């Protein structure tokens, strides 16, 4: 086998610029463990179908094992002529075991081969990202435990809305990320639903291999039911890119919170020095680059998803070389997510919260909620109580004072239900209530959420 395997079909060698464009080896070499796994099972299937002798099977399997050792040790010599990892392995096999190697590709196409490799990659990567994500969630749960009773401004429209538990807010992020682990794991398992191997170039392998046996041997639930779809589909890559995009969006929202909290204006939190960066010009600066990159890289993750969707959307049936463009975005998204999670773990661990600053930032007008509860407690309907509290906030605002600085007669002008105890109520410090509805911001509910997450983390 000299030069390219398909060279005999064409009268002239491939133009070097086209070879360079066509070649995917630089990035698809990382598929080698899956490619070898696929080939090991393929030759066994050929032997079972009577297409390889026991001796040939032994020779090829032995050669594949030597190749595995060379690749694992970084000692595999790639050639400039190798078009992709599949061709490189086949070329090396011939060098190692001679002509028996020429039977490896019997009844197989790189179309079903690469699709199968990719499914195995998606399974492993989905599980790997999910495991790394669990470690980040565990850090959020530890932070939430320490901050369960820390009052914190909860926003809607970025306006202060309610006093919440800071632990509750941290758990909101943990809960979204937990759901991402579920999506990643489902994506990993979906990738193993239907095995492309044996689909051949597109119409099904021309040799009578047992596709059910192959699927089981490779850990799939079943063989892909339609050979054309099996080689045309990149659903496993799209699904993983979506799961990674959603994870990126959730990490970005978490990052945005931390970026705001660590600004001088907010001052709610500081980053550990080992996780912050400085400025080349401004001596005072301490920057949350890690969180900004988490926010920024979500754009890249979404871009890879939309990029591959766009690549695939107009393709005619069967394999098209466009599909080779699946790998770089997919690999980059997996690496990006793993890199982010590895960096966010210490960055979150290193956060220090500043209770006094947080409490000082709570608007006194948030106590209007206490007025509503007070009046409702005295039998006033909620809507009316809201009206009274709103009028009092408006009066305090006009006078430029806090709600609790208004005189008792002002309260009583708005409603005769107010007694002197209303001022006492307003002067009580901010606390996270002990009890409250399931899933809400009370200390009890936050602790329940923590327990639940701890149980899940194991
Ligand atoms: N390197 C190719 C890819 O990743 C392998 C499949 C090539 N198939 C073909 N018919 N040329 O898509």
Short mmCIF file of C-alpha atoms and ligand atoms in Angstrom, two decimals:
data_model
loop_
_atom_site.label_atom_id
_atom_site.label_comp_id
_atom_site.label_asym_id
_atom_site.label_seq_id
_atom_site.Cartn_x
_atom_site.Cartn_y
_atom_site.Cartn_z
CA UNK A 1 0.00 0.00 0.00
CA UNK A 2 2.04 2.90 -1.31
CA UNK A 3 0.68 6.42 -0.95
CA UNK A 4 -3.04 6.95 -0.57
CA UNK A 5 -5.31 3.90 -0.57
CA UNK A 6 -7.51 5.35 -3.26
CA UNK A 7 -4.56 6.45 -5.42
CA UNK A 8 -4.94 3.59 -7.93
CA UNK A 9 -8.28 5.03 -9.00
CA UNK A 10 -6.75 8.38 -10.02
CA UNK A 11 -4.08 8.99 -12.62
CA UNK A 12 -2.22 11.83 -10.91
CA UNK A 13 -1.10 12.48 -7.34
CA UNK A 14 -3.23 14.87 -5.30
CA UNK A 15 -2.26 18.54 -5.46
CA UNK A 16 -0.38 19.38 -2.23
CA UNK A 17 -2.68 22.30 -1.34
CA UNK A 18 -5.69 20.03 -1.68
CA UNK A 19 -4.01 17.32 0.36
CA UNK A 20 -3.40 19.93 3.08
CA UNK A 21 -7.03 21.01 3.03
CA UNK A 22 -8.39 17.49 2.92
CA UNK A 23 -6.23 16.18 5.71
CA UNK A 24 -7.85 15.86 9.12
CA UNK A 25 -5.02 14.04 10.87
CA UNK A 26 -3.90 17.05 12.90
CA UNK A 27 -7.13 17.04 14.84
CA UNK A 28 -8.66 13.61 14.39
CA UNK A 29 -5.61 11.80 15.74
CA UNK A 30 -7.20 12.11 19.17
CA UNK A 31 -9.82 9.62 18.03
CA UNK A 32 -7.20 6.85 18.00
CA UNK A 33 -8.36 4.97 21.12
CA UNK A 34 -11.89 4.70 19.71
CA UNK A 35 -10.65 3.88 16.23
CA UNK A 36 -8.60 0.98 17.56
CA UNK A 37 -11.51 -0.26 19.65
CA UNK A 38 -13.73 -0.17 16.57
CA UNK A 39 -11.15 -2.03 14.47
CA UNK A 40 -10.63 -4.70 17.12
CA UNK A 41 -14.33 -5.48 17.13
CA UNK A 42 -14.59 -5.22 13.34
CA UNK A 43 -11.96 -7.91 12.69
CA UNK A 44 -13.65 -10.21 15.17
CA UNK A 45 -16.90 -9.69 13.31
CA UNK A 46 -15.15 -10.52 10.04
CA UNK A 47 -13.74 -13.71 11.54
CA UNK A 48 -17.16 -14.70 12.86
CA UNK A 49 -18.54 -14.17 9.35
CA UNK A 50 -15.88 -16.50 7.95
CA UNK A 51 -14.05 -13.70 6.16
CA UNK A 52 -10.85 -13.92 8.18
CA UNK A 53 -8.98 -17.01 9.32
CA UNK A 54 -8.12 -17.40 12.98
CA UNK A 55 -4.49 -16.74 12.05
CA UNK A 56 -5.34 -13.52 10.23
CA UNK A 57 -7.44 -12.37 13.16
CA UNK A 58 -4.55 -13.02 15.49
CA UNK A 59 -2.08 -11.19 13.27
CA UNK A 60 -4.30 -8.14 12.85
CA UNK A 61 -5.25 -8.00 16.52
CA UNK A 62 -1.59 -8.27 17.50
CA UNK A 63 -0.68 -5.50 15.05
CA UNK A 64 -3.46 -3.27 16.43
CA UNK A 65 -2.13 -3.86 19.93
CA UNK A 66 1.39 -2.79 18.89
CA UNK A 67 -0.11 0.31 17.32
CA UNK A 68 -1.99 1.03 20.55
CA UNK A 69 1.28 0.82 22.45
CA UNK A 70 3.03 3.14 20.00
CA UNK A 71 0.22 5.71 20.11
CA UNK A 72 -0.08 5.55 23.90
CA UNK A 73 3.66 6.08 24.26
CA UNK A 74 3.64 8.94 21.74
CA UNK A 75 5.98 6.87 19.56
CA UNK A 76 3.70 6.39 16.56
CA UNK A 77 5.39 7.84 13.48
CA UNK A 78 2.78 9.68 11.41
CA UNK A 79 3.59 10.18 7.77
CA UNK A 80 3.01 13.31 5.71
CA UNK A 81 0.93 11.16 3.44
CA UNK A 82 -1.52 10.05 6.15
CA UNK A 83 -4.87 11.65 5.39
CA UNK A 84 -6.52 10.93 8.69
CA UNK A 85 -6.16 8.73 11.76
CA UNK A 86 -8.00 5.84 10.10
CA UNK A 87 -5.57 5.77 7.16
CA UNK A 88 -2.56 6.24 9.41
CA UNK A 89 -3.47 3.20 11.50
CA UNK A 90 -4.13 1.06 8.44
CA UNK A 91 -0.84 2.15 6.86
CA UNK A 92 1.08 1.29 10.03
CA UNK A 93 -0.67 -2.06 10.33
CA UNK A 94 0.62 -3.06 6.92
CA UNK A 95 4.13 -1.99 7.87
CA UNK A 96 3.90 -4.16 10.98
CA UNK A 97 2.16 -7.32 9.76
CA UNK A 98 2.34 -7.19 5.99
CA UNK A 99 -0.42 -8.08 3.57
CA UNK A 100 -2.81 -9.52 6.19
CA UNK A 101 -3.46 -5.86 7.06
CA UNK A 102 -5.21 -5.40 3.73
CA UNK A 103 -8.15 -7.40 5.03
CA UNK A 104 -8.89 -5.04 7.94
CA UNK A 105 -11.05 -2.72 5.86
CA UNK A 106 -13.09 -5.54 4.26
CA UNK A 107 -16.74 -4.50 4.07
CA UNK A 108 -16.10 -1.34 6.02
CA UNK A 109 -16.01 2.30 5.01
CA UNK A 110 -14.42 5.23 6.78
CA UNK A 111 -17.96 6.61 6.78
CA UNK A 112 -19.33 4.09 9.26
CA UNK A 113 -15.96 3.90 11.00
CA UNK A 114 -15.61 7.61 11.76
CA UNK A 115 -19.25 7.88 12.78
CA UNK A 116 -18.74 5.04 15.27
CA UNK A 117 -15.53 6.60 16.61
CA UNK A 118 -17.41 9.85 17.13
CA UNK A 119 -20.23 8.21 19.06
CA UNK A 120 -17.71 6.64 21.41
CA UNK A 121 -15.95 9.98 21.81
CA UNK A 122 -19.25 11.72 22.64
CA UNK A 123 -20.11 9.15 25.27
CA UNK A 124 -16.77 9.44 27.01
CA UNK A 125 -16.61 13.24 26.79
CA UNK A 126 -20.14 13.75 28.05
CA UNK A 127 -19.33 11.64 31.09
CA UNK A 128 -16.01 13.39 31.63
CA UNK A 129 -17.52 16.88 31.57
CA UNK A 130 -20.32 15.76 33.84
CA UNK A 131 -17.81 14.43 36.40
CA UNK A 132 -15.85 17.71 36.34
CA UNK A 133 -19.08 19.65 36.69
CA UNK A 134 -20.04 17.70 39.80
CA UNK A 135 -16.86 18.98 41.47
CA UNK A 136 -17.87 22.57 40.78
CA UNK A 137 -21.36 21.93 42.11
CA UNK A 138 -19.83 20.46 45.28
CA UNK A 139 -17.96 23.74 45.84
CA UNK A 140 -21.16 25.75 45.42
CA UNK A 141 -22.88 23.54 47.97
CA UNK A 142 -20.07 24.13 50.50
CA UNK A 143 -20.36 27.89 49.94
CA UNK A 144 -24.14 27.74 50.23
CA UNK A 145 -23.91 25.90 53.53
CA UNK A 146 -21.77 28.67 55.00
CA UNK A 147 -24.11 31.37 53.64
CA UNK A 148 -27.50 29.80 54.37
CA UNK A 149 -28.52 32.49 56.84
CA UNK A 150 -26.78 35.42 55.17
CA UNK A 151 -29.41 37.98 54.07
CA UNK A 152 -28.77 39.05 50.50
CA UNK A 153 -30.58 41.32 48.04
CA UNK A 154 -32.52 39.28 45.51
CA UNK A 155 -33.14 41.11 42.25
CA UNK A 156 -35.68 41.13 39.48
CA UNK A 157 -35.05 43.59 36.62
CA UNK A 158 -31.71 44.12 38.45
CA UNK A 159 -33.73 46.08 41.02
CA UNK A 160 -33.78 44.92 44.62
CA UNK A 161 -36.88 42.82 45.04
CA UNK A 162 -36.67 40.66 48.15
CA UNK A 163 -34.29 39.74 50.89
CA UNK A 164 -33.05 36.25 50.20
CA UNK A 165 -30.56 33.83 51.63
CA UNK A 166 -27.20 34.08 49.85
CA UNK A 167 -27.08 30.30 50.15
CA UNK A 168 -30.31 30.14 48.17
CA UNK A 169 -28.77 32.18 45.36
CA UNK A 170 -25.67 29.98 45.23
CA UNK A 171 -27.92 26.94 45.13
CA UNK A 172 -29.89 28.41 42.23
CA UNK A 173 -26.69 28.12 40.20
CA UNK A 174 -25.93 24.67 41.63
CA UNK A 175 -29.42 23.50 40.65
CA UNK A 176 -29.07 24.68 37.06
CA UNK A 177 -25.68 22.99 36.81
CA UNK A 178 -27.03 19.80 38.31
CA UNK A 179 -29.59 19.71 35.57
CA UNK A 180 -26.70 20.07 33.09
CA UNK A 181 -25.04 16.96 34.51
CA UNK A 182 -28.32 15.15 33.77
CA UNK A 183 -28.34 16.47 30.22
CA UNK A 184 -24.68 15.56 29.68
CA UNK A 185 -25.23 12.05 30.99
CA UNK A 186 -28.35 11.55 28.87
CA UNK A 187 -26.40 12.83 25.88
CA UNK A 188 -23.60 10.36 26.64
CA UNK A 189 -26.05 7.51 26.89
CA UNK A 190 -28.02 8.58 23.79
CA UNK A 191 -24.76 8.45 21.84
CA UNK A 192 -24.69 4.73 22.61
CA UNK A 193 -28.22 4.01 21.42
CA UNK A 194 -27.47 3.14 17.80
CA UNK A 195 -24.19 1.79 16.42
CA UNK A 196 -23.23 2.99 12.90
CA UNK A 197 -20.62 0.27 12.29
CA UNK A 198 -21.71 -2.10 9.55
CA UNK A 199 -23.55 0.66 7.69
CA UNK A 200 -20.71 0.59 5.17
CA UNK A 201 -20.37 3.55 2.84
CA UNK A 202 -24.12 4.14 3.05
CA UNK A 203 -26.18 1.15 1.89
CA UNK A 204 -25.05 -1.34 4.51
CA UNK A 205 -21.85 -3.38 4.60
CA UNK A 206 -21.48 -5.63 1.54
CA UNK A 207 -20.30 -8.46 3.81
CA UNK A 208 -22.58 -10.44 6.10
CA UNK A 209 -21.35 -9.27 9.49
CA UNK A 210 -23.61 -9.55 12.52
CA UNK A 211 -24.39 -5.92 13.29
CA UNK A 212 -26.23 -6.85 16.47
CA UNK A 213 -23.16 -8.61 17.81
CA UNK A 214 -20.95 -5.65 16.81
CA UNK A 215 -23.24 -3.16 18.54
CA UNK A 216 -23.27 -5.14 21.77
CA UNK A 217 -19.53 -5.70 21.68
CA UNK A 218 -18.90 -1.93 21.39
CA UNK A 219 -21.32 -1.14 24.21
CA UNK A 220 -24.20 0.17 22.07
CA UNK A 221 -27.82 -0.70 22.77
CA UNK A 222 -28.49 -1.73 19.15
CA UNK A 223 -27.19 -1.34 15.59
CA UNK A 224 -28.31 1.87 13.84
CA UNK A 225 -31.57 0.90 12.12
CA UNK A 226 -30.94 2.74 8.84
CA UNK A 227 -27.51 2.63 7.24
CA UNK A 228 -27.91 5.88 5.27
CA UNK A 229 -28.89 7.82 8.34
CA UNK A 230 -26.14 6.12 10.33
CA UNK A 231 -23.39 7.63 8.15
CA UNK A 232 -25.12 10.97 7.53
CA UNK A 233 -26.05 11.77 11.11
CA UNK A 234 -24.00 13.86 13.48
CA UNK A 235 -26.75 14.03 16.08
CA UNK A 236 -24.48 12.79 18.86
CA UNK A 237 -22.11 15.72 18.19
CA UNK A 238 -24.98 18.22 17.98
CA UNK A 239 -26.49 16.94 21.21
CA UNK A 240 -23.20 17.22 23.04
CA UNK A 241 -22.59 20.69 21.58
CA UNK A 242 -26.01 21.74 22.81
CA UNK A 243 -25.42 20.30 26.28
CA UNK A 244 -22.07 22.12 26.43
CA UNK A 245 -23.68 25.34 25.21
CA UNK A 246 -26.34 25.17 27.88
CA UNK A 247 -23.67 24.47 30.47
CA UNK A 248 -21.74 27.46 29.10
CA UNK A 249 -24.78 29.69 29.47
CA UNK A 250 -25.29 28.59 33.08
CA UNK A 251 -21.62 29.11 33.91
CA UNK A 252 -21.82 32.51 32.25
CA UNK A 253 -24.72 33.58 34.43
CA UNK A 254 -22.93 32.40 37.55
CA UNK A 255 -19.82 34.24 36.38
CA UNK A 256 -21.77 37.44 35.80
CA UNK A 257 -23.05 37.36 39.37
CA UNK A 258 -19.55 36.93 40.77
CA UNK A 259 -18.18 39.69 38.51
CA UNK A 260 -20.79 42.12 39.84
CA UNK A 261 -20.34 41.00 43.43
CA UNK A 262 -16.59 41.49 43.27
CA UNK A 263 -16.76 45.01 41.83
CA UNK A 264 -15.84 47.90 44.11
CA UNK A 265 -19.39 49.26 43.82
CA UNK A 266 -20.95 46.05 45.12
CA UNK A 267 -18.10 44.84 47.31
CA UNK A 268 -20.02 41.71 48.31
CA UNK A 269 -17.18 39.32 47.61
CA UNK A 270 -13.47 39.19 46.96
CA UNK A 271 -11.50 36.67 44.97
CA UNK A 272 -8.53 34.88 46.38
CA UNK A 273 -5.32 36.44 45.05
CA UNK A 274 -4.31 33.15 43.44
CA UNK A 275 -7.44 33.22 41.32
CA UNK A 276 -7.45 36.91 40.36
CA UNK A 277 -5.34 38.77 37.85
CA UNK A 278 -3.74 42.20 37.79
CA UNK A 279 -3.45 45.02 35.32
CA UNK A 280 -0.30 45.83 33.35
CA UNK A 281 -0.84 49.55 33.92
CA UNK A 282 -3.18 50.19 36.83
CA UNK A 283 -1.47 49.22 40.07
CA UNK A 284 -4.63 48.90 42.19
CA UNK A 285 -6.48 46.45 39.95
CA UNK A 286 -7.59 42.98 40.85
CA UNK A 287 -9.53 41.47 37.99
CA UNK A 288 -11.91 38.49 37.86
CA UNK A 289 -10.54 37.27 34.50
CA UNK A 290 -11.51 33.68 35.22
CA UNK A 291 -15.18 34.64 35.53
CA UNK A 292 -15.03 36.96 32.53
CA UNK A 293 -13.60 34.10 30.48
CA UNK A 294 -16.37 31.83 31.70
CA UNK A 295 -18.84 34.43 30.47
CA UNK A 296 -16.93 34.98 27.23
CA UNK A 297 -16.36 31.36 26.34
CA UNK A 298 -20.07 30.66 26.45
CA UNK A 299 -20.19 32.58 23.15
CA UNK A 300 -17.65 30.22 21.69
CA UNK A 301 -19.60 27.15 22.85
CA UNK A 302 -22.82 28.47 21.31
CA UNK A 303 -20.90 29.38 18.15
CA UNK A 304 -19.68 25.81 17.72
CA UNK A 305 -23.23 24.49 18.04
CA UNK A 306 -24.68 26.91 15.51
CA UNK A 307 -21.65 26.36 13.26
CA UNK A 308 -22.15 22.61 13.03
CA UNK A 309 -25.92 22.92 12.65
CA UNK A 310 -25.28 25.23 9.72
CA UNK A 311 -22.70 22.88 8.20
CA UNK A 312 -25.13 19.99 8.27
CA UNK A 313 -28.41 21.61 7.36
CA UNK A 314 -28.17 21.59 3.56
CA UNK A 315 -26.29 18.35 2.99
CA UNK A 316 -27.61 15.81 0.55
CA UNK A 317 -28.11 12.28 1.88
CA UNK A 318 -25.16 10.02 2.63
CA UNK A 319 -21.68 11.03 3.73
CA UNK A 320 -20.28 14.33 2.47
CA UNK A 321 -16.82 15.62 3.25
CA UNK A 322 -18.42 18.63 4.93
CA UNK A 323 -19.01 16.26 7.82
CA UNK A 324 -15.28 16.24 8.57
CA UNK A 325 -15.94 19.75 9.91
CA UNK A 326 -17.69 18.17 12.90
CA UNK A 327 -14.50 17.45 14.79
CA UNK A 328 -12.73 20.71 15.52
CA UNK A 329 -15.76 22.46 17.06
CA UNK A 330 -16.71 19.38 19.02
CA UNK A 331 -13.22 18.81 20.40
CA UNK A 332 -12.79 22.49 21.14
CA UNK A 333 -16.09 22.67 23.01
CA UNK A 334 -15.20 19.67 25.16
CA UNK A 335 -11.75 21.10 25.92
CA UNK A 336 -13.20 24.53 26.60
CA UNK A 337 -15.75 23.16 29.05
CA UNK A 338 -13.17 21.03 30.85
CA UNK A 339 -10.73 23.95 31.05
CA UNK A 340 -13.42 26.25 32.43
CA UNK A 341 -14.58 23.81 35.06
CA UNK A 342 -11.00 23.15 36.20
CA UNK A 343 -10.46 26.90 36.66
CA UNK A 344 -13.84 27.75 38.17
CA UNK A 345 -13.46 25.19 40.94
CA UNK A 346 -10.55 26.96 42.71
CA UNK A 347 -11.96 30.38 41.79
CA UNK A 348 -15.23 29.62 43.58
CA UNK A 349 -13.44 27.95 46.49
CA UNK A 350 -11.44 31.15 46.93
CA UNK A 351 -14.43 33.51 47.26
CA UNK A 352 -14.82 35.46 50.50
CA UNK A 353 -18.18 37.12 51.17
CA UNK A 354 -18.46 40.38 53.10
CA UNK A 355 -21.53 40.19 55.28
CA UNK A 356 -21.53 43.80 56.49
CA UNK A 357 -21.23 45.17 52.94
CA UNK A 358 -24.04 42.94 51.74
CA UNK A 359 -26.36 43.97 54.55
CA UNK A 360 -25.49 47.65 54.10
CA UNK A 361 -26.52 47.37 50.47
CA UNK A 362 -30.05 46.23 51.31
CA UNK A 363 -32.50 49.00 50.52
CA UNK A 364 -34.54 50.07 53.58
CA UNK A 365 -37.58 50.27 51.31
CA UNK A 366 -37.53 46.47 51.02
CA UNK A 367 -39.19 46.55 54.43
CA UNK A 368 -42.42 47.51 52.66
CA UNK A 369 -42.95 43.75 52.55
CA UNK A 370 -43.09 43.71 56.33
CA UNK A 371 -45.81 46.39 56.22
CA UNK A 372 -47.89 44.33 53.81
CA UNK A 373 -47.54 41.24 56.02
CA UNK A 374 -48.44 43.34 59.09
CA UNK A 375 -51.63 44.70 57.53
CA UNK A 376 -52.66 41.35 56.06
CA UNK A 377 -52.15 39.94 59.57
CA UNK A 378 -54.68 42.52 60.77
CA UNK A 379 -57.24 41.32 58.26
CA UNK A 380 -56.71 43.74 55.38
CA UNK A 381 -56.91 42.19 51.90
CA UNK A 382 -53.55 41.86 50.14
CA UNK A 383 -54.34 44.37 47.38
CA UNK A 384 -55.31 47.06 49.90
CA UNK A 385 -52.30 46.31 52.08
CA UNK A 386 -50.08 46.63 48.99
CA UNK A 387 -51.67 50.04 48.29
CA UNK A 388 -50.98 51.31 51.78
CA UNK A 389 -47.37 50.07 51.79
CA UNK A 390 -46.81 51.54 48.32
CA UNK A 391 -48.12 54.93 49.44
CA UNK A 392 -45.78 54.87 52.45
CA UNK A 393 -42.74 53.98 50.31
CA UNK A 394 -43.64 56.82 48.00
CA UNK A 395 -43.89 59.26 50.92
CA UNK A 396 -40.56 58.10 52.36
CA UNK A 397 -38.97 58.51 48.95
CA UNK A 398 -40.34 62.06 48.56
CA UNK A 399 -38.95 62.96 51.98
CA UNK A 400 -35.70 61.26 51.13
CA UNK A 401 -35.75 59.00 54.18
CA UNK A 402 -35.90 55.30 54.97
CA UNK A 403 -39.32 53.79 55.56
CA UNK A 404 -38.57 53.26 59.24
CA UNK A 405 -37.73 56.98 59.66
CA UNK A 406 -41.34 58.07 58.98
CA UNK A 407 -43.39 59.19 61.99
CA UNK A 408 -46.06 56.94 63.42
CA UNK A 409 -48.81 59.45 62.44
CA UNK A 410 -47.73 59.16 58.81
CA UNK A 411 -48.36 55.41 59.01
CA UNK A 412 -51.68 55.98 60.73
CA UNK A 413 -52.75 58.53 58.12
CA UNK A 414 -52.45 55.76 55.54
CA UNK A 415 -54.17 53.09 57.63
CA UNK A 416 -55.73 53.10 61.06
CA UNK A 417 -54.68 49.47 61.45
CA UNK A 418 -51.12 50.58 62.29
CA UNK A 419 -50.16 50.51 65.97
CA UNK A 420 -46.93 51.68 67.58
CA UNK A 421 -45.50 48.19 67.11
CA UNK A 422 -45.09 48.89 63.40
CA UNK A 423 -41.94 50.92 64.02
CA UNK A 424 -40.49 48.16 66.14
CA UNK A 425 -41.19 45.78 63.29
CA UNK A 426 -39.42 48.03 60.83
CA UNK A 427 -36.40 48.44 63.08
CA UNK A 428 -35.77 44.73 63.35
CA UNK A 429 -32.57 43.79 61.55
CA UNK A 430 -32.45 41.85 58.31
CA UNK A 431 -32.64 38.11 58.77
CA UNK A 432 -33.33 35.13 56.61
CA UNK A 433 -36.55 33.64 58.00
CA UNK A 434 -36.23 30.26 59.70
CA UNK A 435 -39.23 28.68 58.01
CA UNK A 436 -40.84 29.01 54.63
CA UNK A 437 -42.19 27.27 51.58
CA UNK A 438 -40.39 24.27 50.02
CA UNK A 439 -37.73 25.43 47.56
CA UNK A 440 -37.80 28.97 48.92
CA UNK A 441 -35.30 31.17 50.71
CA UNK A 442 -35.84 30.25 54.38
CA UNK A 443 -32.93 28.77 56.31
CA UNK A 444 -34.85 25.51 56.62
CA UNK A 445 -35.57 25.27 52.92
CA UNK A 446 -31.99 26.16 51.99
CA UNK A 447 -30.73 23.47 54.35
CA UNK A 448 -33.11 20.97 52.78
CA UNK A 449 -31.80 21.88 49.34
CA UNK A 450 -28.23 21.47 50.56
CA UNK A 451 -29.03 18.05 52.02
CA UNK A 452 -30.67 16.97 48.81
CA UNK A 453 -27.67 18.06 46.75
CA UNK A 454 -25.23 16.44 49.17
CA UNK A 455 -27.15 13.18 48.89
CA UNK A 456 -26.98 13.42 45.11
CA UNK A 457 -23.26 14.22 45.17
CA UNK A 458 -22.74 11.15 47.38
N1 LIG B 1 -11.61 12.01 7.80
C1 LIG B 1 -12.93 11.73 7.35
C2 LIG B 1 -13.91 12.46 8.25
O1 LIG B 1 -13.54 12.75 9.34
C3 LIG B 1 -13.21 10.27 7.40
C4 LIG B 1 -14.31 9.83 6.51
C5 LIG B 1 -13.90 9.95 5.08
N2 LIG B 1 -14.88 9.41 4.20
C6 LIG B 1 -14.83 9.59 2.87
N3 LIG B 1 -15.78 9.07 2.18
N4 LIG B 1 -13.87 10.27 2.33
O2 LIG B 1 -15.03 12.74 7.90
#
